[in-house]
């Protein structure tokens, strides 16, 4: 099982680099990430959340596990509010407004081009994971009041540990 990095770990704030070759190392990483995502449990996991600075994420929103290599959001539209949490900031969640629809492109594990027009929940998962790969945590998506409250809780946690 891979260790999921927690808030405060600098690896979560670094942008990842594109995967150049989808080889056995990547396949092994994806298998480990899927296993760790299910164990958490969560619906998505980005590579830098397990300390690997490569641009890929895994997710399962009920249709089985999938990995997207070198994902990018090329278009987004609308607005949708949804209560969002993160395995790297456990036990906390916030109502966050983000685009409702996104168009995600990337590669499958076979190296085929992937193009997904996602809406609502799926679109939210994609935006959250692509944010991770850009070094952005959901805390940066909070409004001022939410962020103030969140940092208070996280500071108290850090002092208690
Ligand atoms: Ni997350």
PDB file of N, CA, C and O in Angstrom, residues 110-150:
ATOM      1  N   UNK A 110      -3.101   2.390 -22.418  1.00  0.00           N
ATOM      2  CA  UNK A 110      -2.616   1.807 -23.674  1.00  0.00           C
ATOM      3  C   UNK A 110      -1.970   2.854 -24.570  1.00  0.00           C
ATOM      4  O   UNK A 110      -1.520   2.530 -25.675  1.00  0.00           O
ATOM      5  N   UNK A 111      -1.981   4.096 -24.130  1.00  0.00           N
ATOM      6  CA  UNK A 111      -1.388   5.160 -24.925  1.00  0.00           C
ATOM      7  C   UNK A 111      -2.345   5.777 -25.929  1.00  0.00           C
ATOM      8  O   UNK A 111      -1.947   6.616 -26.740  1.00  0.00           O
ATOM      9  N   UNK A 112      -3.616   5.348 -25.874  1.00  0.00           N
ATOM     10  CA  UNK A 112      -4.617   5.925 -26.778  1.00  0.00           C
ATOM     11  C   UNK A 112      -5.083   7.278 -26.254  1.00  0.00           C
ATOM     12  O   UNK A 112      -5.154   7.482 -25.042  1.00  0.00           O
ATOM     13  N   UNK A 113      -5.425   8.153 -27.184  1.00  0.00           N
ATOM     14  CA  UNK A 113      -5.935   9.460 -26.768  1.00  0.00           C
ATOM     15  C   UNK A 113      -7.315   9.308 -26.148  1.00  0.00           C
ATOM     16  O   UNK A 113      -8.160   8.573 -26.639  1.00  0.00           O
ATOM     17  N   UNK A 114      -7.504  10.026 -25.042  1.00  0.00           N
ATOM     18  CA  UNK A 114      -8.765  10.007 -24.313  1.00  0.00           C
ATOM     19  C   UNK A 114      -9.348  11.407 -24.389  1.00  0.00           C
ATOM     20  O   UNK A 114      -8.620  12.392 -24.270  1.00  0.00           O
ATOM     21  N   UNK A 115     -10.648  11.506 -24.632  1.00  0.00           N
ATOM     22  CA  UNK A 115     -11.325  12.795 -24.677  1.00  0.00           C
ATOM     23  C   UNK A 115     -12.681  12.607 -24.016  1.00  0.00           C
ATOM     24  O   UNK A 115     -13.520  11.863 -24.516  1.00  0.00           O
ATOM     25  N   UNK A 116     -12.869  13.213 -22.849  1.00  0.00           N
ATOM     26  CA  UNK A 116     -14.099  12.991 -22.080  1.00  0.00           C
ATOM     27  C   UNK A 116     -14.791  14.319 -21.803  1.00  0.00           C
ATOM     28  O   UNK A 116     -14.197  15.236 -21.241  1.00  0.00           O
ATOM     29  N   UNK A 117     -16.065  14.396 -22.210  1.00  0.00           N
ATOM     30  CA  UNK A 117     -16.905  15.543 -21.856  1.00  0.00           C
ATOM     31  C   UNK A 117     -17.607  15.154 -20.562  1.00  0.00           C
ATOM     32  O   UNK A 117     -18.505  14.319 -20.566  1.00  0.00           O
ATOM     33  N   UNK A 118     -17.189  15.741 -19.459  1.00  0.00           N
ATOM     34  CA  UNK A 118     -17.710  15.334 -18.161  1.00  0.00           C
ATOM     35  C   UNK A 118     -18.626  16.410 -17.587  1.00  0.00           C
ATOM     36  O   UNK A 118     -18.465  17.601 -17.867  1.00  0.00           O
ATOM     37  N   UNK A 119     -19.579  15.960 -16.772  1.00  0.00           N
ATOM     38  CA  UNK A 119     -20.546  16.866 -16.166  1.00  0.00           C
ATOM     39  C   UNK A 119     -20.605  16.575 -14.661  1.00  0.00           C
ATOM     40  O   UNK A 119     -20.298  15.455 -14.225  1.00  0.00           O
ATOM     41  N   UNK A 120     -20.988  17.571 -13.889  1.00  0.00           N
ATOM     42  CA  UNK A 120     -21.247  17.447 -12.451  1.00  0.00           C
ATOM     43  C   UNK A 120     -20.184  16.624 -11.707  1.00  0.00           C
ATOM     44  O   UNK A 120     -19.040  17.027 -11.639  1.00  0.00           O
ATOM     45  N   UNK A 121     -20.571  15.458 -11.142  1.00  0.00           N
ATOM     46  CA  UNK A 121     -19.669  14.733 -10.245  1.00  0.00           C
ATOM     47  C   UNK A 121     -18.362  14.315 -10.942  1.00  0.00           C
ATOM     48  O   UNK A 121     -17.268  14.504 -10.404  1.00  0.00           O
ATOM     49  N   UNK A 122     -18.503  13.752 -12.142  1.00  0.00           N
ATOM     50  CA  UNK A 122     -17.305  13.334 -12.871  1.00  0.00           C
ATOM     51  C   UNK A 122     -16.412  14.547 -13.178  1.00  0.00           C
ATOM     52  O   UNK A 122     -15.184  14.492 -13.031  1.00  0.00           O
ATOM     53  N   UNK A 123     -17.050  15.643 -13.585  1.00  0.00           N
ATOM     54  CA  UNK A 123     -16.298  16.874 -13.890  1.00  0.00           C
ATOM     55  C   UNK A 123     -15.597  17.394 -12.640  1.00  0.00           C
ATOM     56  O   UNK A 123     -14.467  17.905 -12.703  1.00  0.00           O
ATOM     57  N   UNK A 124     -16.250  17.239 -11.488  1.00  0.00           N
ATOM     58  CA  UNK A 124     -15.657  17.704 -10.238  1.00  0.00           C
ATOM     59  C   UNK A 124     -14.419  16.890  -9.888  1.00  0.00           C
ATOM     60  O   UNK A 124     -13.392  17.426  -9.481  1.00  0.00           O
ATOM     61  N   UNK A 125     -14.540  15.565 -10.041  1.00  0.00           N
ATOM     62  CA  UNK A 125     -13.392  14.685  -9.754  1.00  0.00           C
ATOM     63  C   UNK A 125     -12.217  15.067 -10.663  1.00  0.00           C
ATOM     64  O   UNK A 125     -11.075  15.196 -10.203  1.00  0.00           O
ATOM     65  N   UNK A 126     -12.491  15.273 -11.940  1.00  0.00           N
ATOM     66  CA  UNK A 126     -11.419  15.629 -12.885  1.00  0.00           C
ATOM     67  C   UNK A 126     -10.746  16.940 -12.471  1.00  0.00           C
ATOM     68  O   UNK A 126      -9.518  17.045 -12.483  1.00  0.00           O
ATOM     69  N   UNK A 127     -11.543  17.934 -12.121  1.00  0.00           N
ATOM     70  CA  UNK A 127     -10.966  19.235 -11.755  1.00  0.00           C
ATOM     71  C   UNK A 127     -10.124  19.117 -10.490  1.00  0.00           C
ATOM     72  O   UNK A 127      -9.034  19.701 -10.385  1.00  0.00           O
ATOM     73  N   UNK A 128     -10.613  18.345  -9.535  1.00  0.00           N
ATOM     74  CA  UNK A 128      -9.884  18.158  -8.270  1.00  0.00           C
ATOM     75  C   UNK A 128      -8.530  17.473  -8.523  1.00  0.00           C
ATOM     76  O   UNK A 128      -7.504  17.896  -7.991  1.00  0.00           O
ATOM     77  N   UNK A 129      -8.551  16.419  -9.349  1.00  0.00           N
ATOM     78  CA  UNK A 129      -7.314  15.664  -9.586  1.00  0.00           C
ATOM     79  C   UNK A 129      -6.325  16.451 -10.454  1.00  0.00           C
ATOM     80  O   UNK A 129      -5.111  16.414 -10.208  1.00  0.00           O
ATOM     81  N   UNK A 130      -6.829  17.160 -11.463  1.00  0.00           N
ATOM     82  CA  UNK A 130      -5.940  17.973 -12.296  1.00  0.00           C
ATOM     83  C   UNK A 130      -5.330  19.097 -11.452  1.00  0.00           C
ATOM     84  O   UNK A 130      -4.149  19.420 -11.596  1.00  0.00           O
ATOM     85  N   UNK A 131      -6.120  19.653 -10.553  1.00  0.00           N
ATOM     86  CA  UNK A 131      -5.573  20.631  -9.599  1.00  0.00           C
ATOM     87  C   UNK A 131      -4.381  20.040  -8.837  1.00  0.00           C
ATOM     88  O   UNK A 131      -3.331  20.670  -8.729  1.00  0.00           O
ATOM     89  N   UNK A 132      -4.567  18.830  -8.294  1.00  0.00           N
ATOM     90  CA  UNK A 132      -3.469  18.170  -7.567  1.00  0.00           C
ATOM     91  C   UNK A 132      -2.203  18.130  -8.428  1.00  0.00           C
ATOM     92  O   UNK A 132      -1.111  18.448  -7.970  1.00  0.00           O
ATOM     93  N   UNK A 133      -2.390  17.719  -9.688  1.00  0.00           N
ATOM     94  CA  UNK A 133      -1.232  17.546 -10.575  1.00  0.00           C
ATOM     95  C   UNK A 133      -0.564  18.875 -10.912  1.00  0.00           C
ATOM     96  O   UNK A 133       0.604  18.914 -11.286  1.00  0.00           O
ATOM     97  N   UNK A 134      -1.314  19.976 -10.755  1.00  0.00           N
ATOM     98  CA  UNK A 134      -0.750  21.319 -10.939  1.00  0.00           C
ATOM     99  C   UNK A 134      -0.201  21.885  -9.624  1.00  0.00           C
ATOM    100  O   UNK A 134       0.222  23.036  -9.569  1.00  0.00           O
ATOM    101  N   UNK A 135      -0.259  21.079  -8.556  1.00  0.00           N
ATOM    102  CA  UNK A 135       0.259  21.520  -7.267  1.00  0.00           C
ATOM    103  C   UNK A 135      -0.718  22.373  -6.469  1.00  0.00           C
ATOM    104  O   UNK A 135      -0.311  23.127  -5.584  1.00  0.00           O
ATOM    105  N   UNK A 136      -2.008  22.231  -6.784  1.00  0.00           N
ATOM    106  CA  UNK A 136      -3.040  23.046  -6.134  1.00  0.00           C
ATOM    107  C   UNK A 136      -3.939  22.178  -5.263  1.00  0.00           C
ATOM    108  O   UNK A 136      -4.531  21.209  -5.745  1.00  0.00           O
ATOM    109  N   UNK A 137      -4.040  22.525  -3.989  1.00  0.00           N
ATOM    110  CA  UNK A 137      -4.941  21.809  -3.090  1.00  0.00           C
ATOM    111  C   UNK A 137      -6.294  22.504  -3.048  1.00  0.00           C
ATOM    112  O   UNK A 137      -6.406  23.696  -3.340  1.00  0.00           O
ATOM    113  N   UNK A 138      -7.323  21.752  -2.649  1.00  0.00           N
ATOM    114  CA  UNK A 138      -8.670  22.325  -2.647  1.00  0.00           C
ATOM    115  C   UNK A 138      -8.789  23.521  -1.693  1.00  0.00           C
ATOM    116  O   UNK A 138      -9.685  24.349  -1.864  1.00  0.00           O
ATOM    117  N   UNK A 139      -7.870  23.637  -0.752  1.00  0.00           N
ATOM    118  CA  UNK A 139      -7.898  24.791   0.163  1.00  0.00           C
ATOM    119  C   UNK A 139      -7.809  26.106  -0.612  1.00  0.00           C
ATOM    120  O   UNK A 139      -8.350  27.124  -0.195  1.00  0.00           O
ATOM    121  N   UNK A 140      -7.123  26.054  -1.759  1.00  0.00           N
ATOM    122  CA  UNK A 140      -6.983  27.266  -2.572  1.00  0.00           C
ATOM    123  C   UNK A 140      -8.262  27.598  -3.328  1.00  0.00           C
ATOM    124  O   UNK A 140      -8.358  28.655  -3.946  1.00  0.00           O
ATOM    125  N   UNK A 141      -9.231  26.694  -3.292  1.00  0.00           N
ATOM    126  CA  UNK A 141     -10.521  26.918  -3.962  1.00  0.00           C
ATOM    127  C   UNK A 141     -11.591  27.401  -2.998  1.00  0.00           C
ATOM    128  O   UNK A 141     -12.739  27.590  -3.391  1.00  0.00           O
ATOM    129  N   UNK A 142     -11.236  27.558  -1.718  1.00  0.00           N
ATOM    130  CA  UNK A 142     -12.219  27.975  -0.719  1.00  0.00           C
ATOM    131  C   UNK A 142     -12.420  29.489  -0.769  1.00  0.00           C
ATOM    132  O   UNK A 142     -11.525  30.227  -1.190  1.00  0.00           O
ATOM    133  N   UNK A 143     -13.575  29.926  -0.293  1.00  0.00           N
ATOM    134  CA  UNK A 143     -13.755  31.373  -0.147  1.00  0.00           C
ATOM    135  C   UNK A 143     -13.038  31.820   1.132  1.00  0.00           C
ATOM    136  O   UNK A 143     -12.543  30.993   1.906  1.00  0.00           O
ATOM    137  N   UNK A 144     -12.951  33.125   1.347  1.00  0.00           N
ATOM    138  CA  UNK A 144     -12.146  33.651   2.453  1.00  0.00           C
ATOM    139  C   UNK A 144     -12.573  33.096   3.814  1.00  0.00           C
ATOM    140  O   UNK A 144     -11.735  32.715   4.629  1.00  0.00           O
ATOM    141  N   UNK A 145     -13.884  33.054   4.056  1.00  0.00           N
ATOM    142  CA  UNK A 145     -14.389  32.554   5.344  1.00  0.00           C
ATOM    143  C   UNK A 145     -14.046  31.081   5.531  1.00  0.00           C
ATOM    144  O   UNK A 145     -13.603  30.667   6.598  1.00  0.00           O
ATOM    145  N   UNK A 146     -14.266  30.307   4.477  1.00  0.00           N
ATOM    146  CA  UNK A 146     -13.963  28.867   4.546  1.00  0.00           C
ATOM    147  C   UNK A 146     -12.475  28.643   4.801  1.00  0.00           C
ATOM    148  O   UNK A 146     -12.094  27.795   5.598  1.00  0.00           O
ATOM    149  N   UNK A 147     -11.638  29.439   4.126  1.00  0.00           N
ATOM    150  CA  UNK A 147     -10.198  29.247   4.244  1.00  0.00           C
ATOM    151  C   UNK A 147      -9.717  29.592   5.653  1.00  0.00           C
ATOM    152  O   UNK A 147      -8.899  28.885   6.244  1.00  0.00           O
ATOM    153  N   UNK A 148     -10.256  30.681   6.200  1.00  0.00           N
ATOM    154  CA  UNK A 148      -9.876  31.094   7.548  1.00  0.00           C
ATOM    155  C   UNK A 148     -10.187  29.972   8.541  1.00  0.00           C
ATOM    156  O   UNK A 148      -9.355  29.587   9.362  1.00  0.00           O
ATOM    157  N   UNK A 149     -11.394  29.436   8.449  1.00  0.00           N
ATOM    158  CA  UNK A 149     -11.838  28.357   9.323  1.00  0.00           C
ATOM    159  C   UNK A 149     -10.978  27.103   9.122  1.00  0.00           C
ATOM    160  O   UNK A 149     -10.558  26.452  10.085  1.00  0.00           O
ATOM    161  N   UNK A 150     -10.708  26.782   7.864  1.00  0.00           N
ATOM    162  CA  UNK A 150      -9.924  25.584   7.540  1.00  0.00           C
ATOM    163  C   UNK A 150      -8.513  25.685   8.115  1.00  0.00           C
ATOM    164  O   UNK A 150      -8.007  24.735   8.713  1.00  0.00           O
TER     165      UNK A 150
END
